[in-house]
Amino acid sequence: MLPLAGTDPLIVDEDGIYDPRHPNDRLLLGMKGTLSEMELSVLRQRSHEALRQKARRGELFMTVAIG
């Protein structure tokens, strides 16, 4: 996707300001995105495992959707 004519887009987060036109900034943004995806995956796995443990102990109660 190309930026609008006359604009220089920047990406800002709590760690800094990044220019997607610079290779080093693109590399860093890609790594940050990959790490974020990995963290979400780990959290999801831990959540599923916690549900399984709760079910094994007989403490998991779920309601059936109405309708």
Tab-separated table of N, CA, C and O in Angstrom, residues 10-45:
chain	number	residue	atom	x	y	z
A	10	LEU	N	4.520	7.852	9.835
A	10	LEU	CA	5.365	7.370	10.915
A	10	LEU	C	4.514	6.498	11.830
A	10	LEU	O	3.311	6.689	11.942
A	11	ILE	N	5.157	5.547	12.474
A	11	ILE	CA	4.482	4.692	13.442
A	11	ILE	C	5.082	5.012	14.800
A	11	ILE	O	6.302	4.981	14.982
A	12	VAL	N	4.205	5.326	15.756
A	12	VAL	CA	4.655	5.736	17.085
A	12	VAL	C	4.114	4.767	18.116
A	12	VAL	O	2.943	4.406	18.080
A	13	ASP	N	4.967	4.301	19.018
A	13	ASP	CA	4.512	3.521	20.163
A	13	ASP	C	5.307	3.953	21.385
A	13	ASP	O	6.056	4.931	21.325
A	14	GLU	N	5.141	3.224	22.498
A	14	GLU	CA	5.792	3.644	23.736
A	14	GLU	C	7.313	3.535	23.684
A	14	GLU	O	8.007	4.147	24.486
A	15	ASP	N	7.830	2.787	22.715
A	15	ASP	CA	9.282	2.607	22.610
A	15	ASP	C	9.964	3.573	21.651
A	15	ASP	O	11.179	3.718	21.691
A	16	GLY	N	9.217	4.195	20.760
A	16	GLY	CA	9.866	5.096	19.819
A	16	GLY	C	8.999	5.472	18.641
A	16	GLY	O	7.809	5.184	18.595
A	17	ILE	N	9.641	6.115	17.683
A	17	ILE	CA	8.996	6.551	16.449
A	17	ILE	C	9.688	5.826	15.300
A	17	ILE	O	10.917	5.833	15.210
A	18	TYR	N	8.901	5.208	14.431
A	18	TYR	CA	9.460	4.392	13.356
A	18	TYR	C	8.992	4.902	12.000
A	18	TYR	O	7.844	5.284	11.838
A	19	ASP	N	9.895	4.855	11.048
A	19	ASP	CA	9.581	5.230	9.676
A	19	ASP	C	9.601	3.957	8.834
A	19	ASP	O	10.662	3.358	8.631
A	20	PRO	N	8.440	3.506	8.353
A	20	PRO	CA	8.388	2.251	7.606
A	20	PRO	C	9.179	2.260	6.297
A	20	PRO	O	9.370	1.216	5.687
A	21	ARG	N	9.666	3.414	5.882
A	21	ARG	CA	10.476	3.471	4.662
A	21	ARG	C	11.917	3.054	4.924
A	21	ARG	O	12.639	2.728	3.988
A	22	HIS	N	12.347	3.059	6.185
A	22	HIS	CA	13.725	2.683	6.519
A	22	HIS	C	13.809	1.196	6.836
A	22	HIS	O	13.022	0.685	7.634
A	23	PRO	N	14.758	0.505	6.216
A	23	PRO	CA	14.865	-0.953	6.398
A	23	PRO	C	15.014	-1.385	7.860
A	23	PRO	O	14.399	-2.362	8.276
A	24	ASN	N	15.810	-0.684	8.649
A	24	ASN	CA	15.993	-1.069	10.050
A	24	ASN	C	14.693	-0.935	10.841
A	24	ASN	O	14.384	-1.778	11.679
A	25	ASP	N	13.945	0.129	10.575
A	25	ASP	CA	12.666	0.316	11.256
A	25	ASP	C	11.671	-0.760	10.839
A	25	ASP	O	10.925	-1.288	11.673
A	26	ARG	N	11.648	-1.116	9.551
A	26	ARG	CA	10.756	-2.182	9.083
A	26	ARG	C	11.105	-3.509	9.750
A	26	ARG	O	10.228	-4.269	10.164
A	27	LEU	N	12.405	-3.794	9.862
A	27	LEU	CA	12.843	-5.028	10.509
A	27	LEU	C	12.399	-5.055	11.966
A	27	LEU	O	11.858	-6.054	12.441
A	28	LEU	N	12.602	-3.962	12.676
A	28	LEU	CA	12.217	-3.892	14.078
A	28	LEU	C	10.701	-4.032	14.240
A	28	LEU	O	10.223	-4.749	15.114
A	29	LEU	N	9.928	-3.369	13.393
A	29	LEU	CA	8.469	-3.473	13.456
A	29	LEU	C	8.009	-4.904	13.176
A	29	LEU	O	7.083	-5.399	13.813
A	30	GLY	N	8.663	-5.563	12.232
A	30	GLY	CA	8.328	-6.958	11.935
A	30	GLY	C	8.609	-7.867	13.114
A	30	GLY	O	7.810	-8.749	13.450
A	31	MET	N	9.746	-7.638	13.779
A	31	MET	CA	10.090	-8.451	14.944
A	31	MET	C	9.108	-8.205	16.089
A	31	MET	O	8.689	-9.138	16.770
A	32	LYS	N	8.729	-6.950	16.290
A	32	LYS	CA	7.764	-6.631	17.344
A	32	LYS	C	6.420	-7.300	17.069
A	32	LYS	O	5.776	-7.826	17.974
A	33	GLY	N	6.004	-7.297	15.810
A	33	GLY	CA	4.753	-7.943	15.445
A	33	GLY	C	4.799	-9.441	15.680
A	33	GLY	O	3.848	-10.038	16.194
A	34	THR	N	5.911	-10.061	15.317
A	34	THR	CA	6.073	-11.497	15.514
A	34	THR	C	6.048	-11.847	16.994
A	34	THR	O	5.409	-12.822	17.406
A	35	LEU	N	6.730	-11.057	17.814
A	35	LEU	CA	6.738	-11.309	19.253
A	35	LEU	C	5.342	-11.130	19.847
A	35	LEU	O	4.936	-11.891	20.731
A	36	SER	N	4.599	-10.150	19.374
A	36	SER	CA	3.238	-9.943	19.863
A	36	SER	C	2.359	-11.147	19.531
A	36	SER	O	1.571	-11.592	20.378
A	37	GLU	N	2.487	-11.677	18.335
A	37	GLU	CA	1.718	-12.855	17.949
A	37	GLU	C	2.080	-14.046	18.827
A	37	GLU	O	1.211	-14.809	19.246
A	38	MET	N	3.373	-14.196	19.131
A	38	MET	CA	3.816	-15.300	19.968
A	38	MET	C	3.259	-15.165	21.385
A	38	MET	O	2.805	-16.144	21.981
A	39	GLU	N	3.278	-13.951	21.927
A	39	GLU	CA	2.734	-13.727	23.266
A	39	GLU	C	1.253	-14.069	23.319
A	39	GLU	O	0.794	-14.695	24.281
A	40	LEU	N	0.493	-13.671	22.296
A	40	LEU	CA	-0.931	-14.008	22.253
A	40	LEU	C	-1.141	-15.510	22.199
A	40	LEU	O	-2.036	-16.048	22.852
A	41	SER	N	-0.313	-16.187	21.437
A	41	SER	CA	-0.420	-17.638	21.327
A	41	SER	C	-0.143	-18.301	22.673
A	41	SER	O	-0.864	-19.214	23.085
A	42	VAL	N	0.879	-17.838	23.375
A	42	VAL	CA	1.221	-18.406	24.688
A	42	VAL	C	0.090	-18.146	25.682
A	42	VAL	O	-0.304	-19.051	26.439
A	43	LEU	N	-0.462	-16.939	25.685
A	43	LEU	CA	-1.575	-16.634	26.586
A	43	LEU	C	-2.787	-17.507	26.288
A	43	LEU	O	-3.456	-17.993	27.207
A	44	ARG	N	-3.062	-17.721	25.017
A	44	ARG	CA	-4.186	-18.568	24.623
A	44	ARG	C	-3.970	-20.008	25.097
A	44	ARG	O	-4.879	-20.639	25.642
A	45	GLN	N	-2.748	-20.523	24.925
A	45	GLN	CA	-2.444	-21.890	25.365
A	45	GLN	C	-2.588	-22.022	26.879
A	45	GLN	O	-3.137	-23.008	27.374
